[in-house]
Coordinates of C-alpha atoms and ligand atoms in Angstrom, one line a residue:
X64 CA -21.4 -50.3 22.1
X65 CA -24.8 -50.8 21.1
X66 CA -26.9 -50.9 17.3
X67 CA -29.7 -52.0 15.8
X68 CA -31.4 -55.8 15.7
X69 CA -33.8 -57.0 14.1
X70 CA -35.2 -60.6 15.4
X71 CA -37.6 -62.6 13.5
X72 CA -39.7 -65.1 15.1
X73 CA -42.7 -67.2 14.9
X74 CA -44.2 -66.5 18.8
X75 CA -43.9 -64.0 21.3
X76 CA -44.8 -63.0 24.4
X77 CA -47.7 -61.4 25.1
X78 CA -49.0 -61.8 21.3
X79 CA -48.4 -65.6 20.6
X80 CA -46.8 -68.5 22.6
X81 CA -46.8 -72.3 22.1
X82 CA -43.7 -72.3 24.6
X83 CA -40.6 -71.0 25.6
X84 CA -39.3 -69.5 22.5
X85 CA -42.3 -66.8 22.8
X86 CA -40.9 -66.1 26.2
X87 CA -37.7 -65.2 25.1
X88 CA -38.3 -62.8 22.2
X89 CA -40.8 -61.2 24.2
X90 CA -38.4 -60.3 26.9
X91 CA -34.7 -60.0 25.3
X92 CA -36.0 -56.2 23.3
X93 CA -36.1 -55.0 27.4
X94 CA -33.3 -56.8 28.3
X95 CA -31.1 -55.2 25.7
X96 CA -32.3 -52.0 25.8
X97 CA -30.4 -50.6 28.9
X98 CA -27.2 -52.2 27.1
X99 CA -28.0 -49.8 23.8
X100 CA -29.3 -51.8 21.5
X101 CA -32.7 -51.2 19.9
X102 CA -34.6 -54.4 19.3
X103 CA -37.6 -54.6 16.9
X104 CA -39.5 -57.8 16.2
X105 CA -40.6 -59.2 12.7
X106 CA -43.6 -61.3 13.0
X107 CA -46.4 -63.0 10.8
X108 CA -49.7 -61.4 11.4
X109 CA -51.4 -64.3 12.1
X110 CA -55.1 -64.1 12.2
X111 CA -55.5 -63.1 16.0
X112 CA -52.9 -60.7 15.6
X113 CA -54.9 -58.2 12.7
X114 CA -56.6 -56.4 15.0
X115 CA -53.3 -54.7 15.7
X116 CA -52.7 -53.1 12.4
X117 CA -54.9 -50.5 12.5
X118 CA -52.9 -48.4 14.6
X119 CA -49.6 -49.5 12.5
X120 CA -48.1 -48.0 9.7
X121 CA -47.2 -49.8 6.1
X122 CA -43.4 -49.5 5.4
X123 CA -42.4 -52.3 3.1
X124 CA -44.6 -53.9 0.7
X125 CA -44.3 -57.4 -1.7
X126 CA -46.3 -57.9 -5.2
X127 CA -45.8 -61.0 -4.7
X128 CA -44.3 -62.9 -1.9
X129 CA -45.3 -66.8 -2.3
X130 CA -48.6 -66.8 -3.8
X131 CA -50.0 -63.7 -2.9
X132 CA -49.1 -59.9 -1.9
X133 CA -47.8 -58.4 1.6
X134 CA -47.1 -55.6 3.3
X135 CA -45.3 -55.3 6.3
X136 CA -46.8 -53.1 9.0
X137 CA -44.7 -51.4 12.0
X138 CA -45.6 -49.9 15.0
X139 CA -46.0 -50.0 18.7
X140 CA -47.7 -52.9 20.6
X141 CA -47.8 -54.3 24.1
X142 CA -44.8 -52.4 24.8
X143 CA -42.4 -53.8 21.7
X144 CA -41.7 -52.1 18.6
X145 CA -43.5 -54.7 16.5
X146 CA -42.9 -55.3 12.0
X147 CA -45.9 -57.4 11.4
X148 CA -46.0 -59.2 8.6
X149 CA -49.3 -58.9 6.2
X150 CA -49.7 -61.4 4.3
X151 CA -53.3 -63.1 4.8
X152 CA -53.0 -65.8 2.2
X153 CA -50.4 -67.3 4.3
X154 CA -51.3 -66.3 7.8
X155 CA -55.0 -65.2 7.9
X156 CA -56.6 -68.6 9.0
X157 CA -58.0 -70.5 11.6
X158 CA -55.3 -72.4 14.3
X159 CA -52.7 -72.1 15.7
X160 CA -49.5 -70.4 14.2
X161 CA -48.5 -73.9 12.6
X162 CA -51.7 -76.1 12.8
X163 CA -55.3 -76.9 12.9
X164 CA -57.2 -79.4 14.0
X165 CA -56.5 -81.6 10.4
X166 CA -53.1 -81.2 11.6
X167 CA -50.0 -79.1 10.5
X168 CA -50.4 -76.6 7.6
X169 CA -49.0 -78.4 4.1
X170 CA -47.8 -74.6 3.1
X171 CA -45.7 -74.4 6.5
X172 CA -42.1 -74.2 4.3
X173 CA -44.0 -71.4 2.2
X174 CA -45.1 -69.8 5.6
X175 CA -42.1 -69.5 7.2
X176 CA -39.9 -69.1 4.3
X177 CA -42.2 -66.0 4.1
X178 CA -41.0 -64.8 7.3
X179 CA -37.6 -65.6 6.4
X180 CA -37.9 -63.8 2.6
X181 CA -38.9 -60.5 4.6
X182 CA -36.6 -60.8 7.6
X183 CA -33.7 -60.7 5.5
X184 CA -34.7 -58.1 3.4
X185 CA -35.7 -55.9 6.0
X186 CA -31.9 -56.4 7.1
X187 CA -30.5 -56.0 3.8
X188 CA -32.8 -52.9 2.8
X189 CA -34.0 -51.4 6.2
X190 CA -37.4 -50.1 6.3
X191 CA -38.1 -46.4 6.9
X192 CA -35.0 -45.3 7.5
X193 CA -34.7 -47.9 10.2
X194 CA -31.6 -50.1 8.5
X195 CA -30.7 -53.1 11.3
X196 CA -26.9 -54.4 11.9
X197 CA -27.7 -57.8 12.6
X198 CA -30.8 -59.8 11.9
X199 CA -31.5 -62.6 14.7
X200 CA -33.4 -65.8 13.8
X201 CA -35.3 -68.2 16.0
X202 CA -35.5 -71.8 15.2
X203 CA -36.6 -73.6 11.7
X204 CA -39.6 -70.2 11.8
X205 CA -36.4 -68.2 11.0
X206 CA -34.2 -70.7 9.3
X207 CA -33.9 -69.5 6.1
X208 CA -33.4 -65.9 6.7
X209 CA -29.4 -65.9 7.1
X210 CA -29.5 -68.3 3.6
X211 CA -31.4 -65.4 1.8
X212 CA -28.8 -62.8 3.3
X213 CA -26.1 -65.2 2.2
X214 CA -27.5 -66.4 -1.8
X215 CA -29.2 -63.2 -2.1
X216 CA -27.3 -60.3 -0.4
X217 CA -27.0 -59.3 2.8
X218 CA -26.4 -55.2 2.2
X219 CA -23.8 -55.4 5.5
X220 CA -26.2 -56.9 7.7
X221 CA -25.0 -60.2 9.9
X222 CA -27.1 -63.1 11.2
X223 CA -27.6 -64.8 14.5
X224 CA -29.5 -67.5 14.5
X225 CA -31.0 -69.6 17.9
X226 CA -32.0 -72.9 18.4
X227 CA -34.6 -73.2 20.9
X228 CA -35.3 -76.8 19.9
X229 CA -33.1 -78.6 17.7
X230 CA -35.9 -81.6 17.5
X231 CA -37.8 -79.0 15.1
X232 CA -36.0 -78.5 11.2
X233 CA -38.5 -77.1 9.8
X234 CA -38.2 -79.8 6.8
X235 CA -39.0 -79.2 2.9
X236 CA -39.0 -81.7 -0.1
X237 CA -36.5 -80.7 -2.4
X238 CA -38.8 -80.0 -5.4
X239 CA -39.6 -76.9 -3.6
X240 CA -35.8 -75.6 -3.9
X241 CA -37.4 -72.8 -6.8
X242 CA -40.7 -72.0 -5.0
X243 CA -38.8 -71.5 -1.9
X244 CA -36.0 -68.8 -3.8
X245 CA -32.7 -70.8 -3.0
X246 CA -30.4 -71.5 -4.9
X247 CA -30.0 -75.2 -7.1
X248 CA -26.3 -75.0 -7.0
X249 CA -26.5 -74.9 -2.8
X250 CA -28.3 -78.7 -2.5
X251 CA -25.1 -80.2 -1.6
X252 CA -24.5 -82.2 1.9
X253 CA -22.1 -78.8 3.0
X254 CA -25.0 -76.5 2.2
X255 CA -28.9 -76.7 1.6
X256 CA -29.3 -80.6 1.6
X257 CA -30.3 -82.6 4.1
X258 CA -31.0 -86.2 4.0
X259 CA -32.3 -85.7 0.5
X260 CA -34.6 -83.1 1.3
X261 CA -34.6 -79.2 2.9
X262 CA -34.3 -78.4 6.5
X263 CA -34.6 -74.3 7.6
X264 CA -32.8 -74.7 10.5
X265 CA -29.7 -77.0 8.8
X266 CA -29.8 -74.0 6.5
X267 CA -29.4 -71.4 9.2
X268 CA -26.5 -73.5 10.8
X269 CA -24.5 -73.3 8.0
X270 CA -25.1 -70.0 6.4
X271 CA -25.4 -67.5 9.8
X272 CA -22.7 -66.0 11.3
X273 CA -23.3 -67.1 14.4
X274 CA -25.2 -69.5 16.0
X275 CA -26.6 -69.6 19.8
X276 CA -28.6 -72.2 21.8
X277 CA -30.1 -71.6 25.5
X278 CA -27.9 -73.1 27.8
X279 CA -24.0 -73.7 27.4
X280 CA -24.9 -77.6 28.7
X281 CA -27.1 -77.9 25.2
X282 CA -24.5 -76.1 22.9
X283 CA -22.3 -79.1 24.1
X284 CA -25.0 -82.0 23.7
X285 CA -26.2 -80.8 20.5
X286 CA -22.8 -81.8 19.1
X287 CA -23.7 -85.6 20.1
X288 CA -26.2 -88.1 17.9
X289 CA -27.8 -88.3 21.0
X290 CA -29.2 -85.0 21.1
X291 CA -28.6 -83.4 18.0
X292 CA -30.8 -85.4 16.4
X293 CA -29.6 -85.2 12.7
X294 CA -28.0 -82.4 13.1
X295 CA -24.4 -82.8 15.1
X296 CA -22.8 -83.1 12.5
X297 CA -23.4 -79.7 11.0
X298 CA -22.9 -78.2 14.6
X299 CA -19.7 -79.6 15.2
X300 CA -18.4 -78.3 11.8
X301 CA -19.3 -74.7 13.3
X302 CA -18.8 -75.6 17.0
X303 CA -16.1 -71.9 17.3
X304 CA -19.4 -70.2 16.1
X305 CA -21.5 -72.1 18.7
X306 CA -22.3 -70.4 22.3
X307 CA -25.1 -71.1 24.9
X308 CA -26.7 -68.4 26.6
X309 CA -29.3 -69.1 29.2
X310 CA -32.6 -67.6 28.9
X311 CA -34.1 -65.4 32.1
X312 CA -37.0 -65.4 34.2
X313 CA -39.1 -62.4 34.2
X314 CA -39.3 -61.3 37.5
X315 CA -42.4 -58.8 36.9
X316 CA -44.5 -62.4 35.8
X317 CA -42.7 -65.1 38.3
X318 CA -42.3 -63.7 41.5
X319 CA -43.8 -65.2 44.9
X320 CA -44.1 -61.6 45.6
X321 CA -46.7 -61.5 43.4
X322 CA -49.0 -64.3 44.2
X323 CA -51.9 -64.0 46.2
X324 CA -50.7 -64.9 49.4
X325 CA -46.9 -63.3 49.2
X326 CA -44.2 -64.8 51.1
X327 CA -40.1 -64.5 50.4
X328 CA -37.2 -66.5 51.7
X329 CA -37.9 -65.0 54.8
X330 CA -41.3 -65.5 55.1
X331 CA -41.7 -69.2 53.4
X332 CA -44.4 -70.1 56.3
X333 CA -46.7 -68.0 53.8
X334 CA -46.0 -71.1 51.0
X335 CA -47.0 -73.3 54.0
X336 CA -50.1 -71.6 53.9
X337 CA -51.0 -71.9 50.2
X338 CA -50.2 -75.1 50.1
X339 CA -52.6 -76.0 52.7
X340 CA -55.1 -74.1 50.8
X341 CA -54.2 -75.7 47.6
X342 CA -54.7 -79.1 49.1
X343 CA -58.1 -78.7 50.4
X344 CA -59.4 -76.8 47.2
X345 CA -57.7 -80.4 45.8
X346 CA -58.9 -82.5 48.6
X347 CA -56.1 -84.2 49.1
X348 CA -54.6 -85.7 52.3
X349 CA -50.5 -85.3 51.8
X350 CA -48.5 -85.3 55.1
X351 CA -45.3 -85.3 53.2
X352 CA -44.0 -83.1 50.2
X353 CA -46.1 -82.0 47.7
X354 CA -44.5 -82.7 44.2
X355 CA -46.0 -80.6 41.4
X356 CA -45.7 -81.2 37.2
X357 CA -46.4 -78.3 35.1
X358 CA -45.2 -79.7 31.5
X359 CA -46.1 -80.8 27.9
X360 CA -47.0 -84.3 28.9
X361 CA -44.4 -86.0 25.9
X362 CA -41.7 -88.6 25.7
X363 CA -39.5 -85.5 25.9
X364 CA -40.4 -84.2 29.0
X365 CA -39.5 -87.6 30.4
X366 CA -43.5 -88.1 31.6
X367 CA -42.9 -92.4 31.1
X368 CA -39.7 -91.9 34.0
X369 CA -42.5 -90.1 35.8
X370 CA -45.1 -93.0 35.5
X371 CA -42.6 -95.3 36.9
X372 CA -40.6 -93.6 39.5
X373 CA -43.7 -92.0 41.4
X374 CA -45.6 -94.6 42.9
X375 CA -43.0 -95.2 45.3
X376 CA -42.6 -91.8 46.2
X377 CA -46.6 -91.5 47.3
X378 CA -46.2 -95.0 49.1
X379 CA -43.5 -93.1 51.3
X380 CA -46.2 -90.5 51.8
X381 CA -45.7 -87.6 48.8
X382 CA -48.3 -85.9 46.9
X383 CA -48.5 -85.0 43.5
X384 CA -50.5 -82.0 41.4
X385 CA -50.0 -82.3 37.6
X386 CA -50.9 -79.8 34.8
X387 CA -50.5 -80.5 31.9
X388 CA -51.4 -81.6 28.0
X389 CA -49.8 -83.9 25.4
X390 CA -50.0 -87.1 23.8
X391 CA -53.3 -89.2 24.9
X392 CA -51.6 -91.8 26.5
X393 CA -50.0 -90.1 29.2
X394 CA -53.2 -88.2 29.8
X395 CA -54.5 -91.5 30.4
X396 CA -51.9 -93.0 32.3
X397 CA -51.8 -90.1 34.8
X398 CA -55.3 -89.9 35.6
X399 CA -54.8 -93.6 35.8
X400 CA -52.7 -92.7 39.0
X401 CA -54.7 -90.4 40.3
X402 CA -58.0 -93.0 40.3
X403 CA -55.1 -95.0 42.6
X404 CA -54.1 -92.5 44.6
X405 CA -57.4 -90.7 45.2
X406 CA -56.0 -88.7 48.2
X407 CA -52.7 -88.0 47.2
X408 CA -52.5 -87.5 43.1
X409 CA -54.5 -84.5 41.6
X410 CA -54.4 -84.2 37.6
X411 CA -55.1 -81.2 35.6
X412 CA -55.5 -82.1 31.7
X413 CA -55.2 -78.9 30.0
X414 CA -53.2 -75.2 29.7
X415 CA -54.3 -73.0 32.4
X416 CA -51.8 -70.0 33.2
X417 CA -53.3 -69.0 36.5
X418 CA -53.2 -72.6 38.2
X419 CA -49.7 -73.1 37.5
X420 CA -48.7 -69.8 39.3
X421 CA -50.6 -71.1 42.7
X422 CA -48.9 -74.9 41.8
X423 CA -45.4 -73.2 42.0
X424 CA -46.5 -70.9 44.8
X425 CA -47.9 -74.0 46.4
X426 CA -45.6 -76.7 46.0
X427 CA -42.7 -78.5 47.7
X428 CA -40.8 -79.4 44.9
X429 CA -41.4 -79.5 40.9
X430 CA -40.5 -82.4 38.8
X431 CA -38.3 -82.0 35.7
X432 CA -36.9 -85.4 34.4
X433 CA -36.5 -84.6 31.0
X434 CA -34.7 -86.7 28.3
X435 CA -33.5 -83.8 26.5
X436 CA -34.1 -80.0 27.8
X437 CA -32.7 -77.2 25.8
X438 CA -32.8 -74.5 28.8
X439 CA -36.2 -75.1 30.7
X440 CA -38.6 -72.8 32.4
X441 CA -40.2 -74.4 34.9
X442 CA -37.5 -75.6 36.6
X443 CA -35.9 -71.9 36.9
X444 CA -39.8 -71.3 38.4
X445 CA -39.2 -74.0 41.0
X446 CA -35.8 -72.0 42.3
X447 CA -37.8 -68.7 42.6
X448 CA -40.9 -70.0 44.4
X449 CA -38.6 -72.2 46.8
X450 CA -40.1 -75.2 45.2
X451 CA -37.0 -77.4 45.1
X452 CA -36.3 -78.7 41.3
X453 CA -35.9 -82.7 41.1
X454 CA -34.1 -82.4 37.5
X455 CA -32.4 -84.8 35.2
X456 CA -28.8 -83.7 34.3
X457 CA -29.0 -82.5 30.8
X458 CA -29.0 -79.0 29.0
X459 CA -30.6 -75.7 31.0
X460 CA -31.2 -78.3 34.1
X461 CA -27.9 -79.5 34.3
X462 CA -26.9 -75.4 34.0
X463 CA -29.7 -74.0 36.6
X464 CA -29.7 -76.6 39.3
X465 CA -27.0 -77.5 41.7
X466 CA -27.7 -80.7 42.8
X467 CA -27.6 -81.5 46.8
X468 CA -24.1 -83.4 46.9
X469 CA -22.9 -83.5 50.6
X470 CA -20.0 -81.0 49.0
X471 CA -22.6 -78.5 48.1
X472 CA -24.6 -78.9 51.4
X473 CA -22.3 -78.5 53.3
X474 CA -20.9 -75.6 51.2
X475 CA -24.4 -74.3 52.0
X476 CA -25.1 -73.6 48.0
X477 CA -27.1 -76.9 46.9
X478 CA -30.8 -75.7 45.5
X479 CA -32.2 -79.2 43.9
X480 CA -31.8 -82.6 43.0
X481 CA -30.1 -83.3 40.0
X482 CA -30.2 -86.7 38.5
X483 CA -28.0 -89.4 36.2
X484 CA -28.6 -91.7 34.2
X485 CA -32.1 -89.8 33.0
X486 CA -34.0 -92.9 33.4
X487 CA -36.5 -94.3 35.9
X488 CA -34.0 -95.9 38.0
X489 CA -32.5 -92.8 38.6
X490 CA -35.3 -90.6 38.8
X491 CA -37.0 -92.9 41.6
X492 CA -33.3 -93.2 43.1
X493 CA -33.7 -88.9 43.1
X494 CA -37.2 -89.0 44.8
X495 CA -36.1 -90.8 47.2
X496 CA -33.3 -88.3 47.8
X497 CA -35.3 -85.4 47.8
X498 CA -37.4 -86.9 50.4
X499 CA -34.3 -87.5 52.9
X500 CA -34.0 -83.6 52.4
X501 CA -37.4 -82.6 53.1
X502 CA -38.0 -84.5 56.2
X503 CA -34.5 -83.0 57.4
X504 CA -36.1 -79.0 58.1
X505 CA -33.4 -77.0 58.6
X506 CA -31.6 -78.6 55.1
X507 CA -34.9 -78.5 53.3
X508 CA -35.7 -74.2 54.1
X509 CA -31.4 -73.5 53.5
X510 CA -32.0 -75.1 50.0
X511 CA -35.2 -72.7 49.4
X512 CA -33.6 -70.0 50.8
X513 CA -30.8 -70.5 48.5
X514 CA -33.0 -71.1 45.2
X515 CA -34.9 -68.1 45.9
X516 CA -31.6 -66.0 46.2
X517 CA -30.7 -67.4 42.4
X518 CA -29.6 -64.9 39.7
X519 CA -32.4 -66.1 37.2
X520 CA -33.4 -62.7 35.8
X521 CA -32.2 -61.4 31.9
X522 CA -29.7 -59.7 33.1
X523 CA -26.1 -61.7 32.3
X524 CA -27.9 -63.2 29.6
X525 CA -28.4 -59.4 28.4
X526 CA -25.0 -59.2 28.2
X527 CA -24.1 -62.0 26.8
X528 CA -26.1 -61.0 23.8
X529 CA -24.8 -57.8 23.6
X530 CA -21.3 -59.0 23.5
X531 CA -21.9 -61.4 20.6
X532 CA -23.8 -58.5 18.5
X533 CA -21.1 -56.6 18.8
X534 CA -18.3 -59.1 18.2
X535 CA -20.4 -59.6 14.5
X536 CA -20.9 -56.0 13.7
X537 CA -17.1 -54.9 14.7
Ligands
LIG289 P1 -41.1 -76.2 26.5 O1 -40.9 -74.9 25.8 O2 -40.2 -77.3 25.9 O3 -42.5 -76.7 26.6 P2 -40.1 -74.8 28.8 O4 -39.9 -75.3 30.2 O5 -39.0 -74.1 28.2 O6 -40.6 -76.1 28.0 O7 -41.4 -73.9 28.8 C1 -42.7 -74.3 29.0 C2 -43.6 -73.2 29.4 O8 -44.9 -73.5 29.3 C3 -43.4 -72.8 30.9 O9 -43.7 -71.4 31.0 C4 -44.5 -73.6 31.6 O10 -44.9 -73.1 32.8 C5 -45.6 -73.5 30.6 N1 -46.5 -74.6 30.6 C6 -46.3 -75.9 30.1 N2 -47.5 -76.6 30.2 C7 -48.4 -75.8 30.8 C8 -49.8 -76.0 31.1 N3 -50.4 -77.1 30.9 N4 -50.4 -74.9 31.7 C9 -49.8 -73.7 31.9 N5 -48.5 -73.5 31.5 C10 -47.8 -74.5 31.0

């Protein structure tokens, strides 16, 4: 048991994040290690990132690799064994890893197709000595890695690739079929094309060897128009090669253990206590649960089923802390309800690490009603911190969450609310649940107790990993 992997990303954790993908290639290299398999990352040295290449070494260099040269730089930083990717025409800039403030960068097929080039001949070649067995892709950032191995060679090397988000293709007009090195004979429906154009990701469904999402829930969704927006289709033609594997929580980051006043399932009085501290730093006046929303505030994240479902929930007495930033008019609309709720509705517009550790510390139970939710954090948070999830049923939730049916109450193993249909109906209908449970005491601290004993850490999903690496290299 055991090899070599190399995974080729866009984020991760603690160098770059936008969201949960960087969580997950940050932590699976630890994860896999104990199992015998040596993980190194491939990512674009974007600008924030060049301090770190003075202390790395060059092993692999391009004349020319889409417009300008590159190297690719590897050594040791933050603890992973890191192949950054030099290439400052394309990544030295201002922004974020895909945009700036005009908006996302036009050369983001060139960028990532970059990434991609280099990924797979690091897989196909090896660098110093280091020759990988499989090359693992994340998202459209990766996409056309397992088409290079495929049209261009792939030297024994086989290809994974993950869909964090399958609302993100990573789409390309046609006419850049040459710049972007694939092959003209490949833009057909079964290959390269895609609704006239170029998607990464399609290409990576049908040219990897494998293909993995993160939660078995969204491996099965993802083969309905309903969620795979585009791309079912293509899924379902590959749904043997399809498996979902639930990401972890890292314990050493999200642990109540950890937070300033510590408290475990044995000591939840202690969460009592910071969320009486949280309230008055809030000045808010909440006799009944406090509800908390740490999210992108976006259609997808189900913010609208929010809007409408709450107000009944802080008539009955609730309280609500958001954090959060997204599209302008839900930024609005929630500070809307907190000017109407002065005493029970606190909103946070913006991306602040440290608050949302004392919200999950701090809260009674965090809010999740997602249209669409590939695996989720936040809601896997909630278990840990004994802050009872209130989730709709679909992808990670649906997997993470088991909903308080009298069966699994009286069973003893309930640790949420889950709700259907995801709409706000049924989210108010799951409020109004979740507040039956609360005001019962003895359910209410069972159900934390039996969150916070969750398996949530890397370790299945470790495994789960390893078995498919080996499966493709045996
Ligand atoms: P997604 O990746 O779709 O945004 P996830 O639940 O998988 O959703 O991951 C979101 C991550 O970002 C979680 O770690 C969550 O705590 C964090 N997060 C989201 N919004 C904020 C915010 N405003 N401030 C701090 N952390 C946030």
């Amino acid at each position: 048991m055991g090899g070599k992997i190399l995974s080729v990303a866009s984020e991760c954790v603690p160098l770059i994040k936008t969201g949960g993908l960087a969580d997950v290639v940050g932590a699976l290299p630890a994860a896999l290690a104990p199992l015998g398999w040596q993980m190194r990352c491939l990512l674009p040295a974007y600008r924030p990132l060049l301090p770190h290449l003075a202390g790395m070494t060059e092993v692999l260099r391009e004349a020319d690799l889409f417009g300008g040269p590159a190297r690719v730089m590897a050594g040791q930083v933050a603890g992973l064994d890191l192949l950054l990717l030099d290439a400052p025409h394309l990544y030295d800039r201002a922004g974020g890893p895909y945009s700036d403030e005009a908006g996302d960068f036009a050369d983001n097929p060139q960028r990532f197709a970059a990434l991609s080039w280099i990924g797979a001949r690091v897989a196909r070649e090896g660098v110093a000595g280091w020759k990988p067995d499989v090359l693992h892709g994340h998202d459209w950032q990766a996409g056309f890695a397992p088409a290079y191995l495929r049209y261009h060679g792939t030297g024994g090397a086989a290809s994974v690739i993950t869909i964090h988000n399958i609302a993100f293709q990573g789409w390309a007009d046609a006419a850049l079929i040459d710049v972007l090195r694939l092959p003209k004979t490949a833009f057909t429906p079964d290959a390269l094309e895609y609704y006239g154009g170029l998607a990464s990701l399609k290409a990576a469904l049908v040219t990897a060897d494998a293909i993995t999402t993160v939660s078995p829930t969204y491996a099965a969704e993802i083969m309905r128009p309903e969620f795979g927006m585009g791309l079912e289709g293509v899924i379902t033609a590959r749904a043997k090669d399809v498996v979902g594997i639930l990401n972890g929580v890292d314990a050493a980051v999200w642990s109540p253990a950890l937070e300033p006043i510590p408290y475990s399932s044995d000591t939840l009085g202690e969460k009592a206590k910071t969320k009486t501290a949280l309230l008055k730093d809030l000045k808010l006046k909440v006799k009944g649960p406090l509800a908390i929303l740490v999210s992108r505030l976006t259609a997808q994240k189900g913010i609208d089923l929010a809007l409408a479902a709450l107000p009944e929930f802080l008539d009955a007495g609730g309280g609500l802390a958001v954090l959060g930033t997204g599209e302008p008019a839900f930024e609005l609309a929630l500070r809307a309800l907190a000017a109407r709720y002065p005493a029970q509705v606190s909103v946070k517009i913006g991306y602040d690490e440290t608050y949302s550790h004392r919200l999950f510390a701090a809260g009674d139970m965090v809010l999740v009603p997602s249209r669409f939710e590939p695996c989720g954090l936040t809601q896997m948070y909630g278990l840990a911190y004994g802050t009872l999830p209130v989730v709709a049923a679909v992808g990670g939730l649906a997997d993470t969450v088991i909903h308080a049916s009298p069966a699994a109450l009286s069973a003893g193993v309930a640790t949420g609310v889950v709700f259907h249909p995801v709409d706000a109906l049924g989210f108010a209908g799951a409020l109004r649940h979740a507040l039956r449970l609360y005001h019962d005491a003895p359910i209410w601290a069972k159900m934390q107790q039996q969150a916070m004993a969750s398996d949530l850490g890397w370790g299945r999903s470790a495994l789960q990993y390893a078995g498919l690496y080996q499966r493709l290299i045996t």
